[in-house]
């Protein structure tokens, strides 16, 4: 919007000139020994904020800009040529706790002028209240993700660091009378540190806070952040695969102050999606009331007309929040098409950023896969209810002027250096005939779900040559039916054909097979998905099946299994090889740390089937000397035939010669554990009052749409 850019530039210059004038007056008053609140000052909040900015610059000589009162009212310049304040008699130290309030005063100074400008010029009709907002410093809203153990408090942290957050406030309501906004209105965090050597720590603290922002704000596409060290400020943009940092903005210089003012003005006047928010996911006006909900827009693109039809869903539950700082940031919502039926959601919405243009020639994405499975396993098949049923899927649209364009990293970050990869923002809607296994009541229900997922994986490969590729605790739904409990397989975004190499490693590396992590060219096989199910059983049996369960069992414990989700893929593969190398290693590192129960028993039997087949060496690569000691001639011959890598042979490559045999063994194992678990579940149900086994209503027909708008091709615009 060129007009908006001109307005933002004009306001930025006006505020910068006003700040320079007040800093000059305050400096001259100090130079003449006047009290900062005495003659020569207006005793207004602006003077107090400007004086705070002046104190902020005390650690370095203050370089003033043009001696002009443009854009500022009042003042009493006497023509004195003092342009530097060096009296350190009031200096209490440039520790972070000292700097943070001054940083906040800078923001208040800018917000006041923006608010005053809006009140004066709103009659022009160029911008309405919905187009502008105030960015103000606030205390922490206490947002935490699953890995957070503390929450920050404004201006607290001692001399080495301090923290606060930037909140989003309506314009036109004044600056000083604002109250803290709801957590979903936080724009980003600000970390203040003492030493330049601490910049890495400040960035890590900011990254942790931003991760919590993504976890708690379900309409957050990307995020901004700030760090300050003495008089130096940096801005950060957190994308899906990249994190950008600005050049240093030196508050002791007029140029640095102008740069920070321009940034804050841009944040206040840019379209809301440029702040990282998603206009197609809206918090209800009553979000802080008893019955809060989200409105989520889904666009279906007509392949013949290229038009997108919009349908709005309503959700009171995010059943899976974005739990990573970078990557596809998948979110899952239980939703309904009618706000009156949100208590009985009939659909599962998945929101994520998928890479585009990647993968092998046989790369398959979720929508086609679900359609293939639905066509293959009709209602007469025993697997007809084993896979999620697709309702709709399509790109997320972002308005640019009068056009609706596909939301991609290219359009979202058009004003920043090129991203490392292109991602497209997409949503998939499937029928919700259950819940995520993280909402299971007990381990027996999880065992049933894993066993059903194993059977469904085998059927998908046997009939359609499809491999899942991304088994996780979000890929299996737990359905309660009239016959009991059933597992449903979903989340096919990384599906591929058997034999394909790994085109892209999913972000849930905790559950990925060793060969998939190493991506050494062996090609995918059904054993990779089976191995992922095994890791899922180990993880849930150790860490707990949900957050409440985990908090009670894992508090304060250091567990080897935690290393399966930290670092790069190659390192995680190496750690898993060690843990699975021998029965003793598996028992000491993994099994002994699992709680007694059905998942522990299942994991042990799956380990034997996956890694101890035919009595081979598990996952440990074998030397020639060790091969010569093997007494079984057939196994020895098979191992001798394997390629040599760094002087050793990999028994996992040998395992691929026995895929069918291992899979049959695994199917028998999980079926036995399923029968045992189901018997316990049924006996428990029989001992309590029976519950009606009813299926939630499917909701209104999807043929009714709220509106129809064209979906334009991607177009780039300057990023504010």
XYZ file of C-alpha atoms in Angstrom:
720
model
C 0.000 0.000 0.000
C 2.035 3.005 -1.243
C -0.213 5.548 0.524
C 0.248 3.740 3.826
C 4.016 3.698 3.347
C 4.011 7.459 2.758
C 1.930 8.035 5.875
C 4.186 5.776 7.973
C 7.280 7.565 6.675
C 5.820 10.983 7.444
C 4.798 9.972 10.969
C 8.190 8.404 11.609
C 9.997 11.604 10.644
C 7.601 13.678 12.772
C 8.179 11.500 15.854
C 11.941 11.435 15.315
C 12.049 15.243 15.036
C 9.953 15.575 18.196
C 12.219 13.235 20.105
C 15.361 15.040 18.955
C 13.898 18.380 20.040
C 12.999 17.129 23.509
C 16.360 15.388 23.927
C 18.104 18.623 22.960
C 16.106 20.647 25.478
C 16.709 18.085 28.216
C 20.431 18.035 27.434
C 20.689 21.825 27.537
C 18.712 21.964 30.761
C 21.059 19.420 32.306
C 24.044 21.341 31.007
C 22.776 24.497 32.764
C 22.158 22.528 35.951
C 18.369 22.798 35.800
C 16.161 20.184 37.366
C 14.637 17.957 34.740
C 11.196 18.777 36.039
C 11.813 22.498 36.482
C 11.937 25.449 34.149
C 12.563 24.575 30.539
C 10.467 21.369 30.601
C 6.748 20.909 30.203
C 6.428 18.346 33.027
C 4.439 16.158 30.617
C 4.688 12.386 30.116
C 6.508 13.107 26.870
C 9.208 14.979 28.782
C 9.507 12.148 31.284
C 9.777 9.546 28.525
C 12.311 11.666 26.637
C 14.351 12.040 29.821
C 14.328 8.252 30.181
C 15.636 7.960 26.623
C 18.346 10.468 27.512
C 19.337 8.396 30.539
C 19.365 5.306 28.307
C 22.063 6.928 26.158
C 24.318 7.737 29.110
C 26.692 4.860 28.498
C 27.788 6.558 25.260
C 28.106 10.188 24.112
C 24.710 11.393 22.906
C 24.705 12.411 19.250
C 21.734 14.660 18.537
C 20.005 15.079 15.232
C 18.806 18.235 13.508
C 18.085 21.062 16.016
C 14.461 21.326 15.035
C 11.146 21.401 16.871
C 9.235 19.998 13.877
C 6.475 17.707 15.037
C 6.844 18.683 18.706
C 4.920 21.266 20.674
C 6.366 23.633 23.267
C 10.024 23.942 24.243
C 12.390 26.739 25.107
C 15.541 26.426 23.079
C 17.886 29.295 23.951
C 20.328 28.768 21.142
C 22.930 27.123 23.305
C 25.261 24.829 21.387
C 25.514 22.070 23.993
C 24.854 18.807 22.151
C 26.294 16.256 24.514
C 25.571 15.263 28.089
C 28.412 13.517 29.864
C 27.624 14.098 33.563
C 27.551 10.627 35.092
C 26.742 11.781 38.610
C 23.334 10.078 38.451
C 24.509 7.015 36.568
C 23.422 3.910 38.440
C 24.918 1.419 36.006
C 23.897 0.162 32.600
C 22.673 -3.171 33.884
C 19.709 -4.742 32.130
C 17.274 -4.023 34.934
C 18.191 -0.332 34.606
C 17.831 -0.216 30.805
C 14.525 -2.090 30.398
C 12.180 0.676 31.693
C 13.924 3.195 29.427
C 13.361 0.864 26.483
C 9.683 0.869 27.458
C 9.632 4.681 27.685
C 10.944 4.876 24.126
C 8.013 2.746 22.970
C 5.534 4.843 24.978
C 6.894 8.041 23.395
C 6.350 6.650 19.908
C 2.908 5.198 20.718
C 1.733 8.534 22.169
C 2.544 10.393 18.954
C 0.897 7.718 16.798
C -2.220 7.913 18.940
C -2.265 11.732 18.754
C -1.807 11.637 14.987
C -4.705 9.227 14.617
C -7.016 11.347 16.767
C -6.202 14.432 14.672
C -6.304 12.863 11.204
C -8.911 10.094 11.455
C -11.480 12.329 9.738
C -9.447 11.973 6.530
C -10.711 8.395 6.259
C -7.348 7.070 5.103
C -7.109 4.638 8.018
C -9.696 3.340 10.459
C -9.206 1.910 13.956
C -9.059 -1.592 12.495
C -6.027 -0.572 10.367
C -3.900 0.826 13.230
C -2.864 -0.258 16.670
C -0.531 0.781 19.474
C 2.544 -1.285 20.376
C 3.153 -0.911 24.108
C 5.446 -2.565 26.679
C 3.645 -4.926 29.042
C 4.422 -7.426 31.755
C 4.679 -11.036 30.679
C 1.363 -12.771 30.088
C 2.896 -15.942 31.532
C 2.776 -17.887 28.274
C 4.709 -21.144 28.439
C 5.221 -24.087 26.122
C 5.690 -27.678 27.186
C 9.438 -27.203 27.630
C 9.238 -23.971 29.602
C 9.870 -24.054 33.317
C 9.622 -20.324 34.052
C 7.763 -17.274 32.798
C 9.278 -13.814 32.540
C 8.135 -10.763 34.471
C 8.519 -7.223 33.152
C 11.797 -5.519 34.034
C 12.868 -8.354 36.328
C 16.022 -10.393 36.028
C 18.859 -8.733 37.884
C 21.787 -6.854 36.426
C 22.562 -9.293 33.609
C 19.191 -9.559 31.881
C 15.610 -8.309 32.000
C 12.547 -9.024 29.880
C 9.205 -7.644 28.844
C 6.748 -8.148 25.999
C 5.206 -5.960 23.302
C 1.410 -5.929 23.430
C -1.200 -5.013 20.852
C -3.667 -2.289 21.920
C -6.531 -0.484 20.137
C -5.666 2.967 18.875
C -7.537 6.072 20.009
C -7.789 5.060 23.666
C -4.732 6.790 25.056
C -1.370 5.378 26.051
C -1.227 5.598 29.838
C -4.651 4.157 30.638
C -4.162 0.801 28.943
C -4.409 -2.513 30.790
C -2.481 -5.682 29.893
C -3.974 -7.369 26.807
C -5.024 -10.964 26.495
C -2.164 -13.406 25.700
C -3.276 -13.749 22.077
C -2.587 -10.005 21.559
C 1.129 -10.213 22.385
C 3.209 -9.174 19.375
C 6.601 -10.433 20.536
C 9.172 -10.482 23.307
C 11.973 -8.102 24.233
C 15.143 -9.307 25.952
C 17.521 -6.787 27.541
C 21.064 -7.905 28.406
C 24.145 -6.298 29.913
C 27.148 -7.451 27.905
C 27.715 -7.803 24.190
C 29.103 -11.273 24.804
C 25.644 -12.220 26.056
C 23.958 -11.671 22.684
C 23.835 -15.401 22.094
C 22.101 -15.887 25.431
C 19.646 -13.082 24.669
C 18.787 -14.656 21.342
C 18.273 -18.028 23.000
C 16.005 -16.472 25.627
C 14.075 -14.644 22.921
C 13.782 -17.836 20.871
C 12.395 -19.719 23.879
C 9.849 -16.977 24.500
C 8.900 -16.951 20.810
C 8.424 -20.715 20.851
C 5.982 -20.229 23.722
C 4.270 -17.552 21.635
C 3.696 -20.038 18.803
C 2.482 -22.638 21.288
C -0.110 -20.329 22.844
C -1.190 -18.111 19.939
C -3.054 -20.344 17.525
C -3.312 -17.616 14.867
C 0.421 -16.893 14.791
C 2.145 -17.344 11.400
C 5.498 -15.795 12.258
C 6.771 -13.529 15.032
C 8.915 -10.498 15.771
C 11.269 -9.910 18.676
C 13.728 -7.374 20.079
C 16.965 -7.509 22.039
C 18.876 -4.620 23.623
C 22.383 -4.326 25.009
C 23.178 -0.951 26.539
C 22.191 1.419 23.728
C 22.135 -1.169 20.933
C 18.845 -2.682 19.763
C 18.281 -5.490 17.285
C 15.037 -6.688 15.733
C 14.364 -10.315 14.773
C 11.854 -12.020 12.505
C 11.168 -15.699 13.260
C 10.131 -17.547 10.108
C 9.425 -21.201 9.456
C 12.983 -22.137 8.471
C 14.915 -18.893 8.962
C 15.487 -16.304 11.667
C 16.485 -12.851 10.432
C 18.308 -10.244 12.549
C 18.478 -6.539 11.749
C 21.605 -4.440 11.811
C 22.321 -2.779 15.144
C 20.226 0.304 15.975
C 22.326 2.556 18.196
C 20.029 4.605 20.445
C 22.910 6.973 21.216
C 22.762 8.180 17.597
C 19.981 10.041 15.803
C 20.129 7.496 12.985
C 19.649 4.607 15.385
C 16.716 6.299 17.103
C 15.151 7.049 13.725
C 15.502 3.383 12.698
C 13.806 2.091 15.861
C 11.044 4.696 15.579
C 10.422 3.693 11.954
C 10.187 0.036 12.968
C 7.647 0.756 15.726
C 5.596 2.994 13.393
C 5.570 0.273 10.735
C 4.368 -2.280 13.295
C 1.588 0.114 14.293
C 0.349 0.884 10.774
C 1.098 -2.219 8.696
C -1.609 -4.791 7.794
C -2.113 -7.160 10.716
C -0.775 -10.147 8.759
C 2.598 -8.338 8.506
C 2.836 -8.613 12.290
C 2.678 -12.378 11.881
C -0.989 -12.853 12.726
C -3.320 -14.952 10.584
C -6.519 -13.052 9.688
C -8.193 -16.321 8.691
C -8.043 -17.561 12.326
C -9.870 -15.129 14.560
C -10.301 -15.149 18.310
C -13.916 -14.534 19.243
C -14.754 -11.201 20.881
C -15.652 -13.207 23.970
C -12.305 -15.048 24.076
C -11.735 -14.170 27.708
C -15.275 -15.105 28.686
C -16.717 -18.438 29.781
C -17.127 -19.870 26.255
C -14.234 -18.658 24.084
C -13.825 -19.972 20.557
C -11.904 -19.545 17.319
C -13.272 -18.843 13.849
C -11.227 -20.681 11.206
C -11.653 -20.093 7.471
C -11.126 -22.945 5.027
C -10.769 -22.306 1.283
C -11.577 -24.928 -1.324
C -10.180 -24.198 -4.757
C -12.213 -25.184 -7.804
C -9.691 -26.665 -10.240
C -11.792 -25.596 -13.243
C -12.461 -21.968 -12.294
C -9.555 -21.300 -9.872
C -12.089 -19.777 -7.504
C -11.911 -20.413 -3.787
C -15.012 -21.064 -1.744
C -14.758 -20.123 1.894
C -16.264 -22.048 4.772
C -15.932 -20.908 8.386
C -15.508 -23.464 11.154
C -15.751 -22.889 14.887
C -13.463 -24.409 17.485
C -13.198 -24.316 21.262
C -10.280 -26.756 21.411
C -6.809 -26.756 19.944
C -6.016 -30.442 20.422
C -2.455 -30.039 19.166
C -0.577 -26.733 19.464
C 2.491 -25.688 17.473
C 5.285 -27.112 19.615
C 8.337 -26.068 17.576
C 10.063 -22.783 16.894
C 10.646 -23.572 13.215
C 9.305 -26.004 10.635
C 5.761 -26.730 9.508
C 4.268 -25.739 12.906
C 1.275 -28.049 12.643
C -1.794 -27.215 14.707
C -4.894 -29.357 15.157
C -8.367 -28.066 15.999
C -11.534 -29.962 16.886
C -14.166 -27.946 15.054
C -17.776 -27.639 14.002
C -19.533 -25.853 11.155
C -22.075 -24.385 13.563
C -21.079 -22.378 16.653
C -24.023 -23.925 18.487
C -22.517 -27.417 18.154
C -18.918 -26.630 19.172
C -19.361 -28.868 22.187
C -19.682 -31.861 19.821
C -17.076 -31.190 17.112
C -17.386 -33.342 14.007
C -14.216 -32.281 12.179
C -10.465 -32.155 12.714
C -8.679 -29.196 11.104
C -4.938 -29.408 10.528
C -3.104 -26.139 9.884
C 0.514 -26.334 8.731
C 3.217 -24.945 6.452
C 4.213 -27.578 3.894
C 7.275 -27.411 1.690
C 6.418 -27.134 -1.977
C 8.242 -28.566 -4.940
C 10.171 -31.126 -2.904
C 10.230 -34.869 -2.949
C 10.798 -37.634 -5.460
C 8.782 -38.200 -8.598
C 6.529 -40.513 -6.609
C 6.084 -38.055 -3.731
C 2.503 -38.143 -2.484
C 0.782 -35.583 -0.277
C -2.058 -36.107 2.138
C -5.158 -35.247 0.097
C -4.438 -37.647 -2.805
C -3.371 -40.363 -0.361
C -6.579 -40.166 1.649
C -8.621 -40.260 -1.556
C -6.720 -43.348 -2.738
C -7.242 -45.117 0.585
C -10.920 -44.185 0.690
C -11.437 -45.598 -2.812
C -9.494 -48.795 -2.102
C -11.058 -49.648 1.260
C -14.784 -49.315 0.693
C -17.461 -49.870 3.297
C -17.224 -53.648 2.890
C -13.554 -53.707 3.894
C -12.440 -54.325 7.457
C -10.201 -51.266 7.066
C -12.947 -48.907 5.884
C -12.788 -46.996 9.179
C -9.021 -47.293 9.680
C -8.043 -44.101 7.873
C -9.094 -40.490 8.331
C -11.764 -39.420 5.846
C -10.970 -36.266 3.901
C -13.600 -33.505 3.839
C -11.678 -30.659 2.196
C -8.179 -29.287 1.755
C -6.656 -26.193 0.278
C -4.296 -23.249 0.642
C -4.785 -20.512 3.198
C -5.652 -17.174 1.646
C -4.287 -13.764 2.678
C -5.834 -10.556 1.340
C -3.609 -8.110 -0.494
C -5.784 -5.182 -1.433
C -8.871 -6.560 -3.159
C -7.228 -9.868 -4.080
C -6.933 -13.067 -2.086
C -3.539 -14.673 -2.597
C -2.124 -17.974 -1.414
C -0.196 -17.585 1.840
C 3.388 -18.705 1.221
C 6.773 -17.873 2.685
C 7.543 -15.988 -0.528
C 4.661 -13.574 0.052
C 4.949 -13.454 3.852
C 8.663 -12.545 3.784
C 8.822 -10.670 0.482
C 10.792 -7.781 1.986
C 13.409 -9.984 3.641
C 16.345 -11.971 2.206
C 15.357 -15.167 0.424
C 14.116 -18.000 2.582
C 16.000 -21.294 2.599
C 12.932 -23.073 1.219
C 9.441 -22.231 0.037
C 6.513 -23.318 2.151
C 2.795 -23.069 1.479
C 0.280 -22.489 4.234
C -2.436 -25.160 3.961
C -5.353 -26.572 5.914
C -6.877 -30.030 5.773
C -10.278 -30.969 7.178
C -11.082 -34.583 8.030
C -13.966 -36.154 9.853
C -13.302 -36.265 13.563
C -14.331 -39.721 14.672
C -12.217 -39.737 17.785
C -9.457 -37.786 19.513
C -5.665 -37.736 19.503
C -4.099 -40.538 21.514
C -2.724 -37.877 23.848
C -6.309 -37.631 25.116
C -6.508 -41.358 25.915
C -7.667 -42.365 29.393
C -4.992 -45.001 29.973
C -2.155 -47.002 28.381
C -4.419 -49.870 27.342
C -6.297 -47.556 24.999
C -2.984 -46.444 23.480
C -1.930 -50.073 22.939
C -5.176 -50.721 21.027
C -4.597 -47.619 18.897
C -0.981 -48.600 18.082
C -2.029 -52.144 17.153
C -4.781 -50.855 14.844
C -2.338 -48.380 13.285
C 0.101 -51.240 12.603
C -2.621 -53.217 10.841
C -3.700 -50.153 8.839
C -0.104 -49.424 7.785
C 0.285 -52.976 6.546
C -2.978 -52.773 4.588
C -2.018 -49.429 2.995
C 1.290 -50.848 1.816
C -0.060 -54.224 0.722
C -2.924 -52.732 -1.310
C -1.646 -49.302 -2.376
C 2.159 -49.417 -1.900
C 1.823 -46.386 0.388
C 4.133 -45.730 3.339
C 3.150 -43.227 5.998
C 6.526 -41.637 6.790
C 5.455 -39.467 9.730
C 4.138 -41.635 12.557
C 3.762 -39.582 15.745
C 1.389 -39.060 18.637
C -0.619 -36.775 16.329
C -0.938 -39.289 13.495
C -3.219 -41.735 15.311
C -6.773 -40.959 16.393
C -8.531 -42.875 19.133
C -12.114 -43.657 18.216
C -14.688 -44.911 20.694
C -17.245 -47.102 18.935
C -20.140 -49.319 19.915
C -17.695 -52.243 19.832
C -15.089 -50.565 22.020
C -11.881 -48.703 21.105
C -10.339 -48.340 17.648
C -7.256 -46.606 16.262
C -7.551 -44.464 13.108
C -4.521 -43.488 11.002
C -4.167 -39.854 9.862
C -1.552 -37.201 8.975
C -0.190 -38.478 5.618
C 1.728 -35.315 4.686
C 5.033 -37.206 4.327
C 3.607 -40.285 2.634
C 5.629 -41.928 -0.119
C 5.885 -45.087 -2.160
C 7.919 -48.080 -1.012
C 11.557 -47.858 -2.090
C 11.646 -44.063 -2.300
C 14.527 -42.307 -0.633
C 13.709 -39.857 2.145
C 13.010 -36.594 0.334
C 12.409 -34.626 3.516
C 12.855 -35.644 7.133
C 9.715 -34.931 9.186
C 10.163 -32.685 12.170
C 8.989 -35.324 14.656
C 12.469 -36.913 14.708
C 11.630 -38.430 18.074
C 9.675 -41.128 16.225
C 11.687 -41.451 12.999
C 13.448 -44.699 12.138
C 17.236 -44.866 12.151
C 17.582 -45.353 8.404
C 15.156 -42.504 7.678
C 17.213 -40.185 9.866
C 20.461 -41.255 8.213
C 18.920 -41.087 4.702
C 21.785 -43.170 3.374
C 20.005 -44.256 0.198
C 18.555 -47.555 1.412
C 15.034 -46.460 0.517
C 11.941 -46.552 2.698
C 10.256 -49.782 3.667
C 7.303 -50.794 5.874
C 9.846 -51.427 8.655
C 10.439 -47.669 8.948
C 6.801 -47.045 9.886
C 6.814 -50.060 12.226
C 9.973 -48.779 13.913
C 8.274 -45.393 14.380
C 5.366 -47.104 16.142
C 7.894 -48.791 18.431
C 9.473 -45.427 19.317
C 5.990 -44.051 19.956
C 5.320 -46.853 22.460
C 8.686 -46.182 24.142
C 8.073 -42.450 24.338
C 4.540 -42.589 25.712
C 5.496 -45.389 28.098
C 8.349 -43.268 29.459
C 7.169 -39.668 29.273
C 3.458 -40.252 29.773
C 0.536 -40.279 27.360
C -0.368 -36.634 27.935
C 0.892 -33.478 29.602
C -0.738 -34.102 32.986
C 0.569 -37.658 33.043
C 4.038 -36.451 32.101
C 4.183 -33.778 34.802
C 3.679 -36.344 37.550
C 6.136 -38.983 36.312
C 8.995 -37.105 34.669
C 9.417 -34.069 36.928
C 13.094 -33.458 37.616
C 14.317 -36.584 35.790
C 16.992 -36.739 33.104
C 16.003 -39.445 30.643
C 18.105 -40.817 27.755
C 15.019 -40.921 25.551
C 14.932 -37.104 25.610
C 17.997 -37.112 23.330
C 15.838 -38.590 20.538
C 14.359 -35.144 19.940
C 17.399 -32.853 20.221
C 20.001 -32.008 17.612
C 20.342 -32.899 13.954
C 19.033 -36.066 12.309
C 22.435 -37.779 12.048
C 23.163 -37.327 15.752
C 19.750 -38.651 16.771
C 20.248 -41.684 14.520
C 23.591 -42.383 16.197
C 22.024 -42.189 19.659
C 19.198 -44.522 18.659
C 21.713 -46.994 17.240
C 23.459 -47.080 20.595
C 20.214 -47.505 22.550
C 19.050 -50.350 20.274
C 22.452 -51.997 19.764
C 22.034 -54.784 22.325
C 19.357 -56.144 24.635
C 21.378 -54.856 27.581
C 21.660 -51.354 26.140
C 17.929 -51.200 25.379
C 17.068 -52.468 28.838
C 19.382 -50.073 30.679
C 18.761 -46.921 28.659
C 15.093 -47.274 27.690
C 13.088 -50.182 29.117
C 14.254 -49.803 32.726
C 13.097 -46.179 32.668
C 9.620 -46.960 31.375
C 6.845 -47.309 33.896
C 5.446 -50.779 34.445
C 2.442 -51.286 32.240
C 1.120 -52.426 28.859
C 3.246 -50.009 26.803
C 6.444 -51.310 28.406
C 5.458 -54.884 27.624
C 4.541 -53.993 24.048
C 7.795 -52.084 23.495
C 9.924 -55.032 24.659
C 8.260 -57.477 22.258
C 8.463 -55.000 19.374
C 12.164 -54.446 20.091
C 12.869 -58.161 19.807
C 10.985 -58.383 16.509
C 12.589 -55.279 14.970
C 16.179 -55.491 16.163
C 16.843 -59.079 17.258
C 15.424 -60.930 14.262
C 17.339 -64.145 13.470
C 19.697 -63.380 16.354
C 21.649 -60.705 14.442
C 23.569 -57.799 15.956
C 20.696 -55.341 16.446
C 21.798 -51.917 15.198
C 25.530 -52.092 15.851
C 27.622 -52.057 12.689
C 29.741 -55.227 12.414
C 33.458 -55.594 11.673
C 34.953 -58.384 9.563
C 36.463 -59.958 12.676
C 33.033 -60.199 14.272
C 31.586 -61.653 11.079
C 34.090 -64.496 11.147
C 32.759 -65.573 14.561
C 29.142 -65.954 13.386
C 28.258 -69.666 13.340
C 25.059 -69.422 11.272
C 26.345 -69.753 7.701
C 23.229 -68.220 6.097
C 23.311 -65.122 8.292
C 27.067 -64.778 7.890
C 26.777 -65.069 4.113
C 24.042 -62.426 4.016
C 26.113 -60.075 6.165
C 29.264 -60.638 4.065
C 27.230 -59.609 1.007
C 26.364 -56.201 2.474
C 28.296 -53.119 1.362
C 31.137 -51.979 3.639
C 30.857 -48.471 5.128
C 33.854 -47.255 7.140
C 35.057 -50.824 7.513
C 31.752 -52.117 8.919
C 28.514 -53.673 7.688
C 25.088 -52.494 8.786
C 22.684 -55.173 10.090
C 19.742 -52.808 9.440
C 20.451 -53.164 5.733
C 20.267 -56.944 6.201
C 16.942 -56.497 7.976
C 15.405 -55.181 4.761
C 15.854 -58.648 3.247
C 13.341 -60.006 5.771
C 10.670 -57.300 5.649
C 7.692 -59.595 5.099
C 8.746 -62.015 7.827
C 9.355 -59.251 10.385
C 6.075 -57.505 9.571
C 4.112 -60.750 9.986
C 5.761 -61.278 13.357
C 4.964 -57.712 14.420
C 1.316 -58.056 13.373
C 0.985 -61.141 15.543
C 2.665 -59.383 18.481
C 0.536 -56.238 18.407
C -2.636 -58.322 17.902
C -1.893 -60.287 21.060
C -1.257 -57.128 23.058
C -4.399 -55.566 21.607
C -6.547 -58.489 22.728
C -5.118 -58.276 26.248
C -5.586 -54.508 26.455
C -9.121 -54.651 25.045
C -10.096 -57.341 27.550
C -8.903 -55.110 30.402
C -10.776 -52.125 28.960
C -13.992 -54.096 28.551
C -13.781 -55.562 32.045
C -13.271 -52.064 33.438
C -16.272 -50.751 31.494
C -18.422 -53.662 32.664
C -17.654 -52.794 36.285
C -18.945 -49.234 35.855
C -22.187 -47.727 34.573
C -22.461 -48.263 30.816
C -22.144 -45.234 28.596
C -24.162 -44.699 25.450
C -21.898 -45.302 22.458
C -23.133 -42.619 20.126
C -21.338 -40.913 17.275
C -21.373 -37.106 17.186
C -23.458 -35.435 14.527
C -21.645 -34.741 11.287
C -23.017 -31.177 11.320
C -24.522 -29.191 8.451
C -23.825 -30.103 4.843
C -20.656 -28.613 3.394
C -22.435 -27.516 0.218
C -23.385 -24.188 1.846
C -20.629 -21.579 1.674
C -20.393 -18.141 3.185
C -18.933 -16.412 0.122
C -16.961 -17.022 -3.040
C -13.835 -15.052 -3.948
C -11.121 -15.435 -6.625
C -7.786 -16.847 -5.491
C -5.098 -14.841 -7.233
C -1.619 -16.109 -7.870
C 1.179 -15.245 -5.440
C 2.264 -11.620 -5.564
C 5.003 -9.979 -3.597
C 4.721 -6.782 -1.609
C 7.144 -4.876 0.575
C 7.182 -6.255 4.105
C 6.608 -3.706 6.860
